[in-house]
CSV table of C-alpha atoms in Angstrom, one decimal:
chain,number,residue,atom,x,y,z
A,1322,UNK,CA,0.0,0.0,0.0
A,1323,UNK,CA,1.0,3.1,-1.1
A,1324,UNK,CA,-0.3,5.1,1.8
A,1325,UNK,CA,-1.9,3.0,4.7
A,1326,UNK,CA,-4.9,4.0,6.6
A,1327,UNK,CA,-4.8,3.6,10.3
A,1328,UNK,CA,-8.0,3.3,12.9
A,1329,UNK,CA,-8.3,5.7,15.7
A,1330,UNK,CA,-7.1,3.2,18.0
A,1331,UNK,CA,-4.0,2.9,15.9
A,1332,UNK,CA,-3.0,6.2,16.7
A,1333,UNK,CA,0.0,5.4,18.8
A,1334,UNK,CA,1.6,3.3,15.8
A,1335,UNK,CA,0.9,5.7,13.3
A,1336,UNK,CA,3.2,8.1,15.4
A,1337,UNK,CA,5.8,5.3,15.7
A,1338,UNK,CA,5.6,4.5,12.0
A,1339,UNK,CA,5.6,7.9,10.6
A,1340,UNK,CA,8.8,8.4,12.5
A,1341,UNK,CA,9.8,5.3,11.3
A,1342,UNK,CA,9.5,6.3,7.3
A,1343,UNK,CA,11.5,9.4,8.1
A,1344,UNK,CA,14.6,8.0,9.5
A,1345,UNK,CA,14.4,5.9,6.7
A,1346,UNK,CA,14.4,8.4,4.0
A,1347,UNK,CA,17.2,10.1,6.4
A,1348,UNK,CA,19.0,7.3,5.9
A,1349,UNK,CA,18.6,6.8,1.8
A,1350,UNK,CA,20.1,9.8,1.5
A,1351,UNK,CA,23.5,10.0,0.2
A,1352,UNK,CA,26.2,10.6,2.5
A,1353,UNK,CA,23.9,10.4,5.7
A,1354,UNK,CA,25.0,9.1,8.7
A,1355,UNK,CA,24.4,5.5,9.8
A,1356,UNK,CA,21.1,5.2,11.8
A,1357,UNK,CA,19.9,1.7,11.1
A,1358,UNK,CA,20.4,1.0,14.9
A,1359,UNK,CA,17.9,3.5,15.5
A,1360,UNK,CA,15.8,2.0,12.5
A,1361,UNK,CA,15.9,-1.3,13.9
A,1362,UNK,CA,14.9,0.1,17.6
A,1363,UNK,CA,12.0,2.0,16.1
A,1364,UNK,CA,10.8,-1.1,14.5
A,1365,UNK,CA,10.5,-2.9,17.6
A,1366,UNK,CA,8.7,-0.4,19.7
A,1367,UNK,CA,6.2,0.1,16.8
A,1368,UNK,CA,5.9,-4.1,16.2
A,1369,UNK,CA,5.2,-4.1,20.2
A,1370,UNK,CA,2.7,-1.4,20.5
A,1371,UNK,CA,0.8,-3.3,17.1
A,1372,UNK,CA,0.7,-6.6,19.2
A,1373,UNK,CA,0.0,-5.2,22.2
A,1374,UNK,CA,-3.3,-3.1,20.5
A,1375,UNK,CA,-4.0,-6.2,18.6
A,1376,UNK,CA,-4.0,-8.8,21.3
A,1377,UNK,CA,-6.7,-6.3,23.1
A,1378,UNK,CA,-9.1,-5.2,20.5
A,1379,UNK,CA,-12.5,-5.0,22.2
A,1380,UNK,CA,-15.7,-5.4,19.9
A,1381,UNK,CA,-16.1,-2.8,18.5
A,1382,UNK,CA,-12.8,-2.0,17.3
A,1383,UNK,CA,-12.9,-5.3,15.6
A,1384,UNK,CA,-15.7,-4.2,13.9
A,1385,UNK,CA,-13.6,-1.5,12.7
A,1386,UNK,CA,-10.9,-3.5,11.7
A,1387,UNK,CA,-13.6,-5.4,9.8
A,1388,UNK,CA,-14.4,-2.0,7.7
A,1389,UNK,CA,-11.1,-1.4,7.0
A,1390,UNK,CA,-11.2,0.4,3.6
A,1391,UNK,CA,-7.7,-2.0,2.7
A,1392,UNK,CA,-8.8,-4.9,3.7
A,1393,UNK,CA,-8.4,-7.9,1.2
A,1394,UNK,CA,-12.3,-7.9,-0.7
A,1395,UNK,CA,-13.5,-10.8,-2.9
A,1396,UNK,CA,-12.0,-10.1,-5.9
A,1397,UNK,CA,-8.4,-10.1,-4.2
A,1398,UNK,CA,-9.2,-13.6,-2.8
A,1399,UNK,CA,-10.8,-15.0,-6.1
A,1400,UNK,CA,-7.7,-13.7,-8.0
A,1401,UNK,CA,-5.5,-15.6,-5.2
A,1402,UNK,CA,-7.5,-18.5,-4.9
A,1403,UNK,CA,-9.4,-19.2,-8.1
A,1404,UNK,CA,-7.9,-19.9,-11.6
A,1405,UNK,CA,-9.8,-20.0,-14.8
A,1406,UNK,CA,-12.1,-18.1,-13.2
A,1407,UNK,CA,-15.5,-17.4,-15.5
A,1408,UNK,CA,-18.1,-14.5,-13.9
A,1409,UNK,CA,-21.4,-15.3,-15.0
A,1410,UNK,CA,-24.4,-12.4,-14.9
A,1411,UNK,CA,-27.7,-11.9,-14.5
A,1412,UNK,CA,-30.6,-13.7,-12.6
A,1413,UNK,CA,-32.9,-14.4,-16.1
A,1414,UNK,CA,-35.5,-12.6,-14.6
A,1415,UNK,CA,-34.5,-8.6,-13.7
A,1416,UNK,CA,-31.1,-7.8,-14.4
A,1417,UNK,CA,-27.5,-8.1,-13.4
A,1418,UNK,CA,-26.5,-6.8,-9.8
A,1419,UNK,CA,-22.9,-6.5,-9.1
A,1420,UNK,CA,-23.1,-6.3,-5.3
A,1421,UNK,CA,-22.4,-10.5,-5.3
A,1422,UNK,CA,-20.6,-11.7,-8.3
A,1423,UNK,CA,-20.3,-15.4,-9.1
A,1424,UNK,CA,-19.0,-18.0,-11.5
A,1425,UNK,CA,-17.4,-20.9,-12.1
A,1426,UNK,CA,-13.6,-21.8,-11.8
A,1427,UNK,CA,-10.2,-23.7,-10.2
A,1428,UNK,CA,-10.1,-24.2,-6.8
A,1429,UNK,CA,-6.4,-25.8,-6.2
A,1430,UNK,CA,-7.1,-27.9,-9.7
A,1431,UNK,CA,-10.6,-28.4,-8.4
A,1432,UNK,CA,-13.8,-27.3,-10.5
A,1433,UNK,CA,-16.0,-25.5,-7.9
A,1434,UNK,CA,-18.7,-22.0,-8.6
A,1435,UNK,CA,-17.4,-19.4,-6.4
A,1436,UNK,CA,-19.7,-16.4,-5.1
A,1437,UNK,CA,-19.4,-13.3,-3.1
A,1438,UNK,CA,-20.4,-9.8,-1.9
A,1439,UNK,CA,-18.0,-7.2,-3.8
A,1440,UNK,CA,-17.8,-3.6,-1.7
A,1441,UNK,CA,-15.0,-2.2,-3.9
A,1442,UNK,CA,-11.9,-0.8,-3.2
A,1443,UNK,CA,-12.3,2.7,-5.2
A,1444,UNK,CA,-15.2,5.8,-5.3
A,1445,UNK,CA,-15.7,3.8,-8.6
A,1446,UNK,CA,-15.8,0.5,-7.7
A,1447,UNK,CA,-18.0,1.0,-4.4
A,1448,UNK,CA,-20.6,2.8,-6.5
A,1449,UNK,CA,-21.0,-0.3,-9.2
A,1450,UNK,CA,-21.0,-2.8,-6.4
A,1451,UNK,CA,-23.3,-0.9,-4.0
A,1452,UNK,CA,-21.2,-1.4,-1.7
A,1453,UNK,CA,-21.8,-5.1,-1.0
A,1454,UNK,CA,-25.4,-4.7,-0.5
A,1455,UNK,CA,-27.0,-7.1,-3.0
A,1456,UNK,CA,-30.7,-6.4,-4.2
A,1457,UNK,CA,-33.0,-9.3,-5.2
A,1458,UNK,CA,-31.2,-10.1,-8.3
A,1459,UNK,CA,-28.4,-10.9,-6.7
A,1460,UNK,CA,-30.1,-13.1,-4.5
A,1461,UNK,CA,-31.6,-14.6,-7.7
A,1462,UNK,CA,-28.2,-15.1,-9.5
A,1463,UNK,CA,-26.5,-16.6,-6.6
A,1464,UNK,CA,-29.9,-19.3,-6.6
A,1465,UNK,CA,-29.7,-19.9,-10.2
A,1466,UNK,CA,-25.7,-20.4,-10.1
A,1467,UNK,CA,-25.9,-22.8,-7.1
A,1468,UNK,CA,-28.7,-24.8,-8.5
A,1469,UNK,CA,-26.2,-24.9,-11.5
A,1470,UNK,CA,-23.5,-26.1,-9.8
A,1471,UNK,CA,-25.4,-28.6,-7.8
A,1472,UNK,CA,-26.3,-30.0,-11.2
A,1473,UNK,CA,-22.9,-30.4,-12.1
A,1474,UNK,CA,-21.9,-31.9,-8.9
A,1475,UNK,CA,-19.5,-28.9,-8.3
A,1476,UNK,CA,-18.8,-27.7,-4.5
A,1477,UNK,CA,-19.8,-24.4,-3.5
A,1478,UNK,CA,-17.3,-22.0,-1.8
A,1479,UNK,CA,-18.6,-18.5,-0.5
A,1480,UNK,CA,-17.1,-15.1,0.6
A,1481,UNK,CA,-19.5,-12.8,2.9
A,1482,UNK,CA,-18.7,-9.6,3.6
A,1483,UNK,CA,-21.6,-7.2,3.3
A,1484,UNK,CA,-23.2,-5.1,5.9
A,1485,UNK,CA,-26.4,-6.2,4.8
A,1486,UNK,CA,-28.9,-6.7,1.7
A,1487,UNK,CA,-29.5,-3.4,0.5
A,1488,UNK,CA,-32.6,-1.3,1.8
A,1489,UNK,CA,-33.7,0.7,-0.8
A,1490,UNK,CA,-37.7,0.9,-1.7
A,1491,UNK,CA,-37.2,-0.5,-5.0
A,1492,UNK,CA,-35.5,-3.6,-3.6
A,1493,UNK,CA,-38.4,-4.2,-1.4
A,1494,UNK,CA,-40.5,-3.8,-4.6
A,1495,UNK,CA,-38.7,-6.8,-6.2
A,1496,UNK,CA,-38.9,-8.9,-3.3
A,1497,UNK,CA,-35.8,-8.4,-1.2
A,1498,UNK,CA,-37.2,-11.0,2.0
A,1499,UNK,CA,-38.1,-13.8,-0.7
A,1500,UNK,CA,-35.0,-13.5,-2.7
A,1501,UNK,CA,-33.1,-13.7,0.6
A,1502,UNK,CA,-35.2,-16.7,2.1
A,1503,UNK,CA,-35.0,-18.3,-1.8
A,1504,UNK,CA,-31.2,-18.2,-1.5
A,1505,UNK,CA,-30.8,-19.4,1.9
A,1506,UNK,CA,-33.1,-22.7,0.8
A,1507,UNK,CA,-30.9,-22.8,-2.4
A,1508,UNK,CA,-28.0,-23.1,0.1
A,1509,UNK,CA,-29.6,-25.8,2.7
A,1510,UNK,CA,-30.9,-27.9,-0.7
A,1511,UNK,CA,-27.1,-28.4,-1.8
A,1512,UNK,CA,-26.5,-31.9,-2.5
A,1513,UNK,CA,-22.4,-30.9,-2.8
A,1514,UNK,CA,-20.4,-29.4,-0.3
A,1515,UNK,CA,-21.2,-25.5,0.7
A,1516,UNK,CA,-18.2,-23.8,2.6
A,1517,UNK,CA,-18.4,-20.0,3.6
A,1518,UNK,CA,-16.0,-17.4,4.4
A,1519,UNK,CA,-17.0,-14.3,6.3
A,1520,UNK,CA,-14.0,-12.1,5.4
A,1521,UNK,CA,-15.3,-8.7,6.8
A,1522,UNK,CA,-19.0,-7.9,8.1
A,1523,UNK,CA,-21.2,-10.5,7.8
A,1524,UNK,CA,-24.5,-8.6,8.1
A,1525,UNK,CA,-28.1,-9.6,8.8
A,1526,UNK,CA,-30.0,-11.9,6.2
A,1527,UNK,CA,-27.8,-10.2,3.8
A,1528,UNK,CA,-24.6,-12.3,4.7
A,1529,UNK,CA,-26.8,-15.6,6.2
A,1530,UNK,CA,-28.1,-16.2,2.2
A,1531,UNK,CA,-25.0,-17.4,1.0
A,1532,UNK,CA,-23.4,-18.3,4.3
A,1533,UNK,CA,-25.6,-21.4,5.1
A,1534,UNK,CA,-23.3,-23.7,4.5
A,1535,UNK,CA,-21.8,-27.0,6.0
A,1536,UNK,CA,-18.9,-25.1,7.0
A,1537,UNK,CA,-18.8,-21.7,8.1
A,1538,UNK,CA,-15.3,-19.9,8.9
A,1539,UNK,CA,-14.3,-16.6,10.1
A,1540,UNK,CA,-11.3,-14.1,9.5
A,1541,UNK,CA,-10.1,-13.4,13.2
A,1542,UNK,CA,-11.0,-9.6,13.1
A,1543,UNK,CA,-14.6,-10.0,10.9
A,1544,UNK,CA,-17.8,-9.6,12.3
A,1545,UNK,CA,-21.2,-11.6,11.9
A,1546,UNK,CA,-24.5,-10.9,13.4
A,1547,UNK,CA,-28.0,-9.9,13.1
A,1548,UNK,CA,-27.6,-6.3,12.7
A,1549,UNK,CA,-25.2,-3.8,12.6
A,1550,UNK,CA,-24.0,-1.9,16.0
A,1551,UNK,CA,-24.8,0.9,14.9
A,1552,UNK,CA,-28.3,-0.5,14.0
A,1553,UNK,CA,-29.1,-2.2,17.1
A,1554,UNK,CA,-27.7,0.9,19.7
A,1555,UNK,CA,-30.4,2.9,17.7
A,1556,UNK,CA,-32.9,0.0,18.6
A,1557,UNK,CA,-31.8,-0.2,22.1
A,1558,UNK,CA,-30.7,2.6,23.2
A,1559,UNK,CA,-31.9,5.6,20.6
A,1560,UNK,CA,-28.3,6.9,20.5
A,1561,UNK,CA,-25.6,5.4,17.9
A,1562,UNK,CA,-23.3,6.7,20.1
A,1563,UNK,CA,-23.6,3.6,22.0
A,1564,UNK,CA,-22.3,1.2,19.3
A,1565,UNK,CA,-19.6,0.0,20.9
A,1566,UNK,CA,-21.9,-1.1,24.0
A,1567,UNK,CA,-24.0,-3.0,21.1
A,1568,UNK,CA,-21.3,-4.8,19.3
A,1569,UNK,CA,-20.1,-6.3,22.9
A,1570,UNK,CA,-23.7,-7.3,23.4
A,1571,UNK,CA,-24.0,-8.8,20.4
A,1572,UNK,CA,-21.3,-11.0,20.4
A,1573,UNK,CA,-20.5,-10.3,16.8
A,1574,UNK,CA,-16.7,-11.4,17.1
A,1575,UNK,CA,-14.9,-14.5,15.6
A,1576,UNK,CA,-14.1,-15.9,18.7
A,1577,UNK,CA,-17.5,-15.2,20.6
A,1578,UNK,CA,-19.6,-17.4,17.7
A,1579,UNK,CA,-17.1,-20.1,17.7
A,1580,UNK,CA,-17.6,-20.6,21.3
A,1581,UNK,CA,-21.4,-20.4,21.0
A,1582,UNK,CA,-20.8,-23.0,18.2
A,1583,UNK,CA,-22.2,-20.4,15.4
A,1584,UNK,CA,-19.4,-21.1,13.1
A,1585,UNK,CA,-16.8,-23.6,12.5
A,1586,UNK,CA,-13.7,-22.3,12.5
A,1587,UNK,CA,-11.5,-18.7,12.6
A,1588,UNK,CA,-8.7,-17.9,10.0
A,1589,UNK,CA,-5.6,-15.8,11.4
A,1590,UNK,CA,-4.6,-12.7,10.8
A,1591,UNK,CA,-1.2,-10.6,10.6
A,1592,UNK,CA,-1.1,-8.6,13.6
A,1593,UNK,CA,-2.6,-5.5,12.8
A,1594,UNK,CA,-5.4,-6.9,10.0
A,1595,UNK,CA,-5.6,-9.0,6.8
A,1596,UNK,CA,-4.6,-5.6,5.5
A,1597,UNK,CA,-1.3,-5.9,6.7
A,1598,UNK,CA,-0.1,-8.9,4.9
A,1599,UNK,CA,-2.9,-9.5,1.8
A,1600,UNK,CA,-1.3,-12.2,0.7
A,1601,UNK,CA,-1.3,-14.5,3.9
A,1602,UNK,CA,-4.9,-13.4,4.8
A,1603,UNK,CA,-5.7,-14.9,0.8
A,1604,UNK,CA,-3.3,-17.7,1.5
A,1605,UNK,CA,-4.4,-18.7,5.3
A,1606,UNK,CA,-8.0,-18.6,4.0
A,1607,UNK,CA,-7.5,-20.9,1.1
A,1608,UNK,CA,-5.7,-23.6,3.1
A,1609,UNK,CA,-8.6,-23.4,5.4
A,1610,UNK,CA,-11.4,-23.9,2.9
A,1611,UNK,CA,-9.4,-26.7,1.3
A,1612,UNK,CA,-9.0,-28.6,4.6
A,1613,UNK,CA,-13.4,-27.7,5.1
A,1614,UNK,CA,-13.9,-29.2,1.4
A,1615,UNK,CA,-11.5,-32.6,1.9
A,1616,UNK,CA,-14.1,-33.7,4.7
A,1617,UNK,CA,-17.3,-33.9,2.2
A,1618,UNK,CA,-14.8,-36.1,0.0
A,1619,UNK,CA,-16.7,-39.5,-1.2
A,1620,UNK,CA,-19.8,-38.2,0.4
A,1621,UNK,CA,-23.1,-38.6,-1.0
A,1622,UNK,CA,-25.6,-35.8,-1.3
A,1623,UNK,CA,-28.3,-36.8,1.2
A,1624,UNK,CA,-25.5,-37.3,3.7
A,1625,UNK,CA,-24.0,-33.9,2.9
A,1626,UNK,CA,-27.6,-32.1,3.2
A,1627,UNK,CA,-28.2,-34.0,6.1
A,1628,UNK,CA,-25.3,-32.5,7.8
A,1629,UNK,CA,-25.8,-29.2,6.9
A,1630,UNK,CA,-29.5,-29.2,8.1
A,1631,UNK,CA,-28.7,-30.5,11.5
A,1632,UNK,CA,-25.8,-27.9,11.8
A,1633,UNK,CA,-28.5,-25.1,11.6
A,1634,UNK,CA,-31.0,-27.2,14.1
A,1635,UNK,CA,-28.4,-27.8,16.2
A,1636,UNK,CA,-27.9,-24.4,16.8
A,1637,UNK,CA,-31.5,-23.5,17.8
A,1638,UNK,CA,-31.4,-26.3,20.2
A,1639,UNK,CA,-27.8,-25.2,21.9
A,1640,UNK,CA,-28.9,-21.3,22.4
């Protein structure tokens, strides 16, 4: 990254690293005097005050890591992950919606459709993906694309990161609860193996119609729950202010829903964010959908479905 963004919690590293980048360009200089001592001591402190942030991070300020504007979206992981990799558009019935794009592709030599929530990493690119907040016919693409691949015996893998399906009066023209409820149903009537990924927010029914799946994993710092804070300290508490009581509440993090059994798994991080080090967050997360996928191997489709649905049931019993 050219220029990195840091969180207001981050403020005592950015300190440490902008004093960091100018001993360094001190030290480029011709003729200058030795400093990389001092480089090398500056480089601790700031490593240590990262960890020491990181190993703390309360709720909310995962949440924030989560909304990190450089943090690794879908189309950084498909272009990591997937090879041969063929978008298909449109749900034959409205039009094309880019907030979840999908196809089919290589999954380490493996055919598999691949699907996810886009937010875009420019003005640009936000704008034409809506931010990750997927009308109906998005809903309706990922449904015809899954029953696709289900057809064609071909696993499912899923990347969620969306704070929600998008609001908007005309969505709730087309339908937007159906489209939702028709997607998650496409998901639990998979007869091949359905793995999900939240790699940011997973928000609302917006991130549960393509993360019912028979395994569901988690980024360490991304979020999944019902609503957003923000949303649910307006419920509460008529005051926004009070997101950061919310998202504790709500037990939104990684590590919360894997000990309430709401997910299957959590994916590290490099201290400080996937942001940090892209390519390990893509890496990390491909070995861990690969090791998901190689326990539906030999399988047969009822047994897989079977699985999946008493997954979900199970759930409602525990809590």
């Amino acid at each position: 990254m050219a220029t990195r963004s840091y969180l207001d919690f981050e403020k005592p590293v950015a300190e440490l690293e902008a004093k960091l980048e100018e001993l360094r360009a001190l030290g480029e200089r011709d003729g200058a005097v030795s400093i990389s001592e001092d480089i090398s001591r500056l480089e601790g402190k700031a490593a240590a005050a990262l960890s020491e942030i990181y190993a703390n991070l309360t709720p909310w300020q995962k949440t924030q890591v989560a909304r990190h504007p450089q943090r690794p979206h879908f189309v950084d992981y498909c272009a990591g992950l997937i090879q041969d990799f063929t978008p298909l558009a449109g749900d034959r019935a409205f039009g094309e919606d880019e907030a979840i794009v999908g196809g089919f592709g290589r999954f380490k030599g493996r055919p598999v459709l691949v699907l996810g929530q886009e937010k875009g990493a420019t003005t640009e690119a936000r704008l034409r993906h809506n931010f990750g907040m997927a009308r109906p016919e998005g809903y309706r693409k990922a449904v015809r694309l899954m029953e696709t691949a289900d057809r064609f015996g071909l696993p499912v893998i899923a990347f969620v990161d969306t704070a929600g399906a998008f609001p908007g009066i005309e969505a709730e023209e087309r339908g937007q609860a159906e489209a939702i409820a028709r997607s998650t149903q496409a998901c639990l009537a998979l007869g091949v193996p359905n793995v999900a990924i939240v790699i940011g927010e997973g928000g609302s029914g917006g991130a549960i119609a393509l993360a019912t799946a028979n395994h569901v994993l988690m980024l360490e710092h991304a979020i999944y729950g019902v609503i957003s804070p923000e949303g649910a300290a307006s419920i509460l508490w008529r005051d926004q202010g009070r997101a950061h009581d919310a998202a504790t509440a709500m037990k939104i993090t990684a590590q919360d829903l894997l000990r309430l059994g709401i997910i299957d798994g959590i994916v590290p991080e490099a201290t400080g964010g996937a942001h940090r080090d892209r390519n390990a967050a893509i890496a990390d997360a491909g070995a861990a959908i690969a090791t998901a996928l190689s326990a539906f191997d030999g399988q047969s489709a009822d047994t897989i479905r079977d699985q999946r649905a008493q997954k979900f049931l199970e759930i409602g019993r525990k809590l």
